[in-house]
Coordinates of C-alpha atoms and ligand atoms in Angstrom, one line a residue:
X92 CA -0.1 0.1 0.0
X93 CA 1.5 3.5 -0.9
X94 CA 1.1 6.5 0.9
X95 CA -1.3 8.7 -1.1
X96 CA -0.8 12.6 -2.2
X97 CA -4.5 13.3 -2.8
X98 CA -5.7 15.2 -5.6
X99 CA -6.2 19.0 -5.5
X100 CA -9.0 19.8 -7.5
X101 CA -8.9 23.6 -7.0
X102 CA -5.3 23.4 -8.7
X103 CA -6.7 21.0 -11.3
X104 CA -9.4 23.1 -12.3
X105 CA -7.4 26.6 -12.1
X106 CA -4.4 24.7 -14.7
X107 CA -7.6 23.8 -17.0
X108 CA -9.1 27.3 -17.0
X109 CA -10.0 28.2 -20.8
X110 CA -9.1 24.7 -21.9
X111 CA -11.4 22.3 -23.9
X112 CA -11.8 20.8 -20.3
X113 CA -12.9 24.0 -18.3
X114 CA -15.8 23.2 -15.8
X115 CA -16.5 19.7 -17.1
X116 CA -14.0 17.8 -14.8
X117 CA -15.7 15.2 -12.6
X118 CA -14.1 13.2 -9.7
X119 CA -15.2 10.4 -7.8
X120 CA -13.2 8.7 -5.0
X121 CA -14.6 5.3 -6.5
X122 CA -15.8 3.7 -9.4
X123 CA -16.2 0.5 -11.4
X124 CA -14.7 1.7 -14.4
X125 CA -14.4 5.4 -15.6
X126 CA -14.7 4.7 -19.1
X127 CA -18.1 2.9 -18.4
X128 CA -19.4 5.9 -16.7
X129 CA -17.9 8.3 -19.4
X130 CA -19.6 5.8 -22.0
X131 CA -22.8 6.0 -20.3
X132 CA -22.7 9.9 -19.7
X133 CA -21.6 10.4 -23.6
X134 CA -24.9 8.3 -24.6
X135 CA -27.0 10.8 -22.4
X136 CA -25.6 13.8 -24.0
X137 CA -22.8 15.4 -21.9
X138 CA -20.5 18.0 -23.9
X139 CA -17.1 17.1 -25.5
X140 CA -14.2 17.6 -23.2
X141 CA -16.2 16.3 -20.3
X142 CA -13.8 14.5 -17.8
X143 CA -14.0 11.5 -15.4
X144 CA -11.4 10.5 -13.1
X145 CA -11.3 8.8 -9.9
X146 CA -9.0 7.3 -7.1
X147 CA -9.9 3.7 -7.3
X148 CA -11.5 1.5 -10.0
X149 CA -13.3 -1.8 -9.0
X150 CA -13.8 -3.0 -12.3
X151 CA -11.3 -1.0 -14.4
X152 CA -10.9 -2.6 -18.2
X153 CA -8.3 -2.6 -20.5
X154 CA -7.7 -3.4 -24.2
X155 CA -8.7 -6.5 -25.7
X156 CA -11.1 -7.3 -22.6
X157 CA -8.3 -7.6 -20.3
X158 CA -8.6 -6.1 -16.6
X159 CA -6.9 -2.8 -15.6
X160 CA -5.2 -3.2 -12.1
X161 CA -5.2 -0.1 -10.0
X162 CA -4.1 0.0 -6.3
X163 CA -6.1 2.9 -4.7
X164 CA -4.7 6.6 -4.7
X165 CA -2.0 5.6 -6.8
X166 CA -2.6 5.6 -10.5
X167 CA -4.2 8.3 -12.8
X168 CA -7.6 6.8 -14.0
X169 CA -9.2 9.4 -16.7
X170 CA -11.9 8.9 -19.3
X171 CA -12.4 11.6 -21.4
X172 CA -15.4 12.3 -24.1
X173 CA -14.6 13.6 -27.8
X174 CA -17.1 14.3 -30.4
X175 CA -14.8 14.7 -33.6
X176 CA -16.9 14.9 -37.0
X177 CA -15.1 11.8 -38.4
X178 CA -15.8 8.4 -40.2
X179 CA -15.8 5.5 -37.7
X180 CA -12.9 4.0 -39.7
X181 CA -10.9 7.0 -39.0
X182 CA -11.0 6.1 -35.1
X183 CA -7.3 4.6 -34.9
X184 CA -6.1 8.2 -35.0
X185 CA -7.8 9.0 -32.0
X186 CA -6.0 6.1 -30.1
X187 CA -2.4 7.2 -31.8
X188 CA -3.1 10.7 -31.0
X189 CA -3.6 10.1 -27.4
X190 CA -0.8 8.1 -27.4
X191 CA 1.4 11.0 -28.3
X192 CA -0.2 13.4 -26.4
X193 CA 0.5 10.9 -22.9
X194 CA 4.0 10.6 -24.1
X195 CA 4.7 14.3 -24.2
X196 CA 2.9 15.2 -21.3
X197 CA 5.2 12.7 -19.0
X198 CA 8.3 13.9 -21.1
X199 CA 7.6 17.2 -19.9
X200 CA 6.1 16.8 -16.1
X201 CA 8.8 13.9 -15.1
X202 CA 11.6 14.1 -18.1
X203 CA 11.2 10.5 -19.0
X204 CA 10.9 9.8 -23.1
X205 CA 8.7 6.6 -23.0
X206 CA 8.6 4.0 -25.8
X207 CA 5.8 4.0 -27.6
X208 CA 4.2 0.4 -28.6
X209 CA 1.6 0.6 -31.2
X210 CA -1.1 1.6 -31.0
X211 CA -0.7 3.5 -27.5
X212 CA 1.0 2.0 -24.6
X213 CA 3.7 3.7 -23.1
X214 CA 6.8 1.6 -21.8
X215 CA 9.7 2.4 -19.8
X216 CA 12.5 -0.3 -20.5
X217 CA 10.0 -2.6 -21.7
X218 CA 7.8 -2.3 -18.9
X219 CA 4.1 -0.5 -19.3
X220 CA 3.5 2.6 -17.5
X221 CA 0.5 4.1 -19.4
X222 CA -2.8 2.4 -21.4
X223 CA -5.1 3.8 -23.2
X224 CA -8.6 2.1 -24.1
X225 CA -10.6 4.1 -26.9
X226 CA -14.0 3.4 -27.2
X227 CA -16.4 4.8 -29.7
X228 CA -20.3 4.7 -30.6
X229 CA -21.0 5.2 -34.3
X230 CA -23.5 5.0 -37.2
X231 CA -22.1 3.8 -40.7
X232 CA -21.4 7.4 -41.4
X233 CA -20.3 9.2 -38.7
X234 CA -18.8 8.5 -35.3
X235 CA -21.1 9.9 -32.4
X236 CA -18.4 10.1 -29.7
X237 CA -15.4 8.6 -28.6
X238 CA -14.2 7.9 -25.0
X239 CA -10.8 7.9 -24.3
X240 CA -9.7 6.1 -21.5
X241 CA -6.2 6.4 -19.7
X242 CA -4.6 5.0 -16.8
X243 CA -1.0 6.1 -15.8
X244 CA 1.1 4.3 -12.9
X245 CA 2.2 7.0 -11.2
X246 CA 3.1 6.4 -7.3
X247 CA 2.9 2.7 -7.1
X248 CA 5.8 1.5 -5.2
X249 CA 5.8 -1.9 -6.7
X250 CA 3.2 -4.4 -8.4
X251 CA 2.0 -7.6 -7.3
X252 CA 2.5 -11.1 -8.7
X253 CA 2.8 -11.6 -12.4
X254 CA 1.8 -7.9 -13.1
X255 CA 5.4 -6.8 -11.8
X256 CA 6.9 -8.8 -14.8
X257 CA 5.4 -6.3 -17.5
X258 CA 4.4 -3.1 -15.5
X259 CA 5.9 -0.3 -13.7
X260 CA 5.1 3.4 -12.4
X261 CA 6.7 6.7 -12.6
X262 CA 7.9 6.3 -8.9
X263 CA 9.7 3.0 -9.3
X264 CA 11.5 4.6 -12.3
X265 CA 12.5 7.6 -10.6
X266 CA 12.6 7.1 -6.9
X267 CA 10.3 9.8 -6.3
X268 CA 6.4 10.5 -5.9
X269 CA 4.7 12.6 -8.6
X270 CA 2.0 15.2 -8.2
X271 CA -1.1 13.5 -9.9
X272 CA -2.8 16.9 -10.1
X273 CA 0.2 18.4 -12.2
X274 CA 0.5 15.6 -14.2
X275 CA -3.3 15.1 -15.1
X276 CA -3.3 19.0 -16.1
X277 CA -0.5 18.3 -18.3
X278 CA -1.9 15.3 -19.8
X279 CA -5.4 17.0 -20.7
X280 CA -3.3 20.0 -22.0
X281 CA -1.1 17.6 -24.2
X282 CA -4.4 15.6 -25.5
X283 CA -6.2 19.0 -26.3
X284 CA -3.0 20.0 -28.3
X285 CA -2.7 17.0 -30.1
X286 CA -6.5 16.4 -30.8
X287 CA -6.8 20.0 -32.3
X288 CA -3.7 19.6 -34.3
X289 CA -4.8 16.2 -35.8
X290 CA -8.0 17.1 -36.6
X291 CA -6.5 18.9 -39.9
X292 CA -5.7 16.6 -42.9
X293 CA -2.0 18.0 -42.5
X294 CA -2.3 17.0 -38.9
X295 CA -3.1 13.5 -39.5
X296 CA 0.1 13.0 -41.6
X297 CA 2.0 15.0 -38.9
X298 CA 0.8 12.8 -36.4
X299 CA 2.0 9.4 -38.0
X300 CA 5.4 10.8 -38.5
X301 CA 5.4 11.9 -34.9
X302 CA 4.4 8.2 -34.0
X303 CA 7.2 6.8 -35.9
X304 CA 9.5 9.2 -34.3
X305 CA 9.0 8.2 -30.8
X306 CA 8.3 4.5 -31.4
X307 CA 11.0 1.8 -31.4
X308 CA 8.2 -0.6 -32.7
X309 CA 7.1 0.8 -35.8
X310 CA 10.1 -0.2 -38.0
X311 CA 12.4 -3.1 -37.8
X312 CA 11.2 -4.3 -34.3
X313 CA 10.4 -8.4 -34.4
X314 CA 7.1 -9.0 -33.0
X315 CA 4.5 -11.3 -32.2
X316 CA 1.0 -10.5 -32.8
X317 CA -1.9 -11.6 -31.2
X318 CA -4.6 -11.2 -34.2
X319 CA -5.9 -14.1 -36.6
X320 CA -4.7 -16.9 -35.0
X321 CA -1.4 -15.2 -33.5
X322 CA 1.8 -14.5 -36.0
X323 CA 5.5 -13.3 -36.0
X324 CA 7.2 -11.0 -37.9
X325 CA 9.2 -7.8 -38.3
X326 CA 7.5 -4.3 -38.3
X327 CA 7.6 -2.3 -41.4
X328 CA 6.2 1.3 -40.9
X329 CA 2.7 2.6 -40.7
X330 CA 0.0 2.5 -43.8
X331 CA -1.6 5.9 -44.6
X332 CA -4.5 5.0 -42.0
X333 CA -2.0 4.5 -39.2
X334 CA -2.3 0.9 -39.2
X335 CA 1.2 -1.2 -38.3
X336 CA 2.5 -3.1 -41.2
X337 CA 4.2 -6.5 -40.2
X338 CA 6.5 -8.4 -42.8
X339 CA 5.9 -12.2 -41.8
X340 CA 8.0 -14.9 -43.8
X341 CA 5.2 -15.1 -46.2
X342 CA 3.6 -11.6 -47.2
X343 CA 3.0 -8.1 -45.8
X344 CA 0.3 -8.1 -43.1
X345 CA -1.4 -5.2 -41.7
X346 CA -2.5 -5.2 -37.7
X347 CA -5.8 -4.1 -37.4
X348 CA -6.5 -4.3 -33.7
X349 CA -4.6 -6.8 -31.9
X350 CA -1.9 -7.0 -29.4
X351 CA 1.7 -6.5 -30.4
X352 CA 4.7 -7.6 -28.5
X353 CA 8.3 -7.8 -28.7
X354 CA 9.4 -11.5 -29.4
Ligands
BTN691 C1 -4.9 -1.0 -21.7 O1 -5.3 -2.0 -21.9 O2 -3.5 -0.8 -21.8 C2 -5.6 -0.1 -21.9 C3 -5.7 0.5 -20.3 C4 -6.8 1.5 -19.8 C5 -7.3 1.9 -18.3 C6 -8.0 3.1 -18.2 S1 -8.1 3.5 -16.4 C7 -9.2 4.7 -17.0 C8 -10.0 4.0 -18.0 N1 -11.1 3.2 -17.2 C9 -11.4 1.9 -17.6 O3 -11.9 1.1 -17.0 N2 -10.2 2.0 -18.4 C10 -9.2 2.9 -18.8

């Protein structure tokens, strides 16, 4: 159990004045999953920029049906409602954009340049420090809304059991505790910057270049892909929509949503 530095809501609100999130930030001491709550709130019509965050999740969800473990008060657990006017098929860029934004916020606040494992895991020395779960509601032509759920391991002194093999925290990497208020404010500001930038056609291309520049996974990485029964290959860049290309012994394949890990 770690000692918890509580959020300072006044400081957070002050830092977010004049941002997309101003006056739309909601804190709950505990909830099942901020993504589940945000999806419900978005369905009920809350504004773009609504933020829900908590100190503890009892049913945190990760990508590909995994759970997201969190110790009370140590992590940033936040979900953001966005309403971009894009096709449902363009929603990958939301995930990429969120990964880049979190990379930049951690770099600016803590001085750590994480590696980005496609599409948006942030790693320090091959261990995961931040994960993003993007969920959407859409009809055939247009996205109704997206919820970007972000978990950052901040002040955990250690992890239990098998999680210890693949997770790390900012405290474990730097030996000091970090202000979750300051980091959350930086994350949201960075998300707004990336979001506004990526909404343009040029921004979309710039985003893909940026992903390449901060990720050791995009080119020349030997990986295993948990998709279509699982396969191995070497990464070979992103296609025009941001999907990861992997050269196998037989052909060039495109990873659509499966987990990618170094092999
Ligand atoms: C992943 O598998 O890497 C994605 C993890 C996303 C976890 C965050 S924590 C806040 C939000 N609420 C959830 O239930 N999941 C996301």
